[in-house]
C-alpha positions as semicolon CSV with decimal commas, in nm:
position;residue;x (nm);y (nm);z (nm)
1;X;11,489;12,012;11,847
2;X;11,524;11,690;11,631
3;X;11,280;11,488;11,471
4;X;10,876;11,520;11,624
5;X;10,660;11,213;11,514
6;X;10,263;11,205;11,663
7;X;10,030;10,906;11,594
8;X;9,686;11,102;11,550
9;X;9,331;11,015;11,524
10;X;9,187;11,202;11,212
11;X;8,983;11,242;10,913
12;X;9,148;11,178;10,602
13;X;8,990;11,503;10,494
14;X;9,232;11,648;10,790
15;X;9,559;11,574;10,666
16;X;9,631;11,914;10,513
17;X;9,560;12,085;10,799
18;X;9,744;11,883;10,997
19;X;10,035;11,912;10,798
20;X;9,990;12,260;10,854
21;X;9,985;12,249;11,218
22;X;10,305;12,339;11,481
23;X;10,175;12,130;11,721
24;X;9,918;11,884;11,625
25;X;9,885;11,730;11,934
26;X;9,651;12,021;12,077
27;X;9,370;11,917;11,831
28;X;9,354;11,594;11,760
29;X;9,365;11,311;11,964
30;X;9,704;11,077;11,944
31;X;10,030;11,012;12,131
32;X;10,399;11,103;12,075
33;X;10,638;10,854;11,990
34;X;10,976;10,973;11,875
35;X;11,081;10,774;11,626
36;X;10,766;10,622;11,492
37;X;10,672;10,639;11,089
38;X;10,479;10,433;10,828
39;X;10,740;10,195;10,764
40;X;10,711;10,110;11,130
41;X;10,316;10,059;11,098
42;X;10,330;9,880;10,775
43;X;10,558;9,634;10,919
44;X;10,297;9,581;11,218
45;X;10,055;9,546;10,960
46;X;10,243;9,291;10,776
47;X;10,322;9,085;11,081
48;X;9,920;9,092;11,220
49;X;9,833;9,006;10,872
50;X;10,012;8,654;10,965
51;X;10,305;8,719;10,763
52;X;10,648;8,786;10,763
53;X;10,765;9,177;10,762
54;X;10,817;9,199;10,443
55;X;10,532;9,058;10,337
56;X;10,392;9,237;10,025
57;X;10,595;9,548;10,200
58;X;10,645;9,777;9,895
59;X;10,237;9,742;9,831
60;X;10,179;9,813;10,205
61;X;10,413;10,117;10,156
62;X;10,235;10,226;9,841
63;X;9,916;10,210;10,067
64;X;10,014;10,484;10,279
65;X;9,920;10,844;10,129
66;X;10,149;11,108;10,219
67;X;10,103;11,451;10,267
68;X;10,378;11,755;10,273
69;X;10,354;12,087;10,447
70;X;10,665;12,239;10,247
71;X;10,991;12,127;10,072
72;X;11,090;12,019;10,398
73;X;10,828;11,908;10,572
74;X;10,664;11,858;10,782
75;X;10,407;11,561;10,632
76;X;10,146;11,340;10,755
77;X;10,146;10,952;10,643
78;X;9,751;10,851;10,660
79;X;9,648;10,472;10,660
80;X;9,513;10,266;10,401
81;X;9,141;10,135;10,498
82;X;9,315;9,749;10,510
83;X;9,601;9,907;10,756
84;X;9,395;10,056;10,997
85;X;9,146;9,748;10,999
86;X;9,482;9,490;11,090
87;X;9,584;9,757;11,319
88;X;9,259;9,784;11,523
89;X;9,267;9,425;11,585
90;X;9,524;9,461;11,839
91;X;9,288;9,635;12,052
92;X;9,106;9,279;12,080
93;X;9,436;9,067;12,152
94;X;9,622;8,984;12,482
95;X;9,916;9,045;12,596
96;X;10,033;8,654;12,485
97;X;9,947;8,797;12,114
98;X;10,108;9,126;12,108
99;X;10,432;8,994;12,260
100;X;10,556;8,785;11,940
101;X;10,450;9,085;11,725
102;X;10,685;9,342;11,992
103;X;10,953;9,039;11,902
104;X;10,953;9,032;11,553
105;X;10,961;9,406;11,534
106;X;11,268;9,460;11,784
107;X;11,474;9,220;11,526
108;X;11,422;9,525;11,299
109;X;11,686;9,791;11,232
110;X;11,447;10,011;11,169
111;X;11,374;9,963;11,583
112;X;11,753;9,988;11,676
113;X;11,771;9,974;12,070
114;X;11,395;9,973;12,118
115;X;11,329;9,710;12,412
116;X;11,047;9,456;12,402
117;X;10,851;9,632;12,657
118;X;10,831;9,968;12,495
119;X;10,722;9,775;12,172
120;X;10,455;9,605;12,354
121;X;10,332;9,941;12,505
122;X;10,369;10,125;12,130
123;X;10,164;9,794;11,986
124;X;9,932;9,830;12,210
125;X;9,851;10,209;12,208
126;X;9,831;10,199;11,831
127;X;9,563;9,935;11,884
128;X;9,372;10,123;12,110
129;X;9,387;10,455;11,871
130;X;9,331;10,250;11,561
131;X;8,995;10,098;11,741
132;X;8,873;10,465;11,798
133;X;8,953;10,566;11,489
134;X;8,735;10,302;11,317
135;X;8,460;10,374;11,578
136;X;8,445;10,716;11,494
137;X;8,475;10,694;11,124
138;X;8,828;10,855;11,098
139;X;9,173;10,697;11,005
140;X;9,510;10,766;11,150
141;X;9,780;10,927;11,080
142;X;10,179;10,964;11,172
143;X;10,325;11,341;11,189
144;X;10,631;11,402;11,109
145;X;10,840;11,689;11,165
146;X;11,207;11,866;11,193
């Protein structure tokens, strides 16, 4: 089956039970996107923030709480508070914005063969969950499984 990763829109108070979960997807509101993980999001953060990716990375990554299902997974990485604000400020930029961002990120080995495109599309549909999840009070969160 190989690696399942889900950007969700949750409580923080959810984690657990997402953790928990098979299949996520059926309760809380998100997207699949194989591949995707904090260090991912924390180097969008750094790059929104105005700065380089590694920017203050290891206290981004220290930011991010994780939670584990079992020895071997799966876990949920939830946001910090100053994550998910940089993040939701996508939702407000164009396309002109969110294209240097998709840039910086494909340069990243962490992003391998990802094309600019798909970035842009992923940059943009973590804005638009990020936004909801500060409208409605909630954070989000990356799932993770094997």
């Amino acid at each position: 089956m190989g690696m399942v990763n889900y950007l969700l829109v949750a409580g923080t108070d959810e984690a657990e039970a997402i953790a928990a979960h098979d299949d996520p997807s059926q309760m809380w509101n998100g997207f699949h996107c194989q591949g995707l993980n904090s260090i991912k999001l924390v180097a969008l953060w750094a790059l929104i923030d105005g700065g380089s990716v590694m920017d203050r990375f290891e206290q981004r990554m220290e930011s991010v709480q994780s939670v584990l299902a079992g020895e071997n997974g799966p876990w949920v990485d939830v946001t910090s508070a100053g994550m998910l604000s940089a993040l939701s400020s996508v939702a407000a930029m164009e396309d002109d914005e969110i294209r240097p961002l998709a840039s910086s990120l494909c340069g990243m080995e962490d992003f391998g063969d990802w094309n600019e495109s798909d970035v842009v599309d992923l940059i943009r549909s973590i804005g638009d969950h990020a936004e909801t999840a500060v409208l409605e009070r909630k954070t989000i969160m990356v799932y993770t499984s094997f």
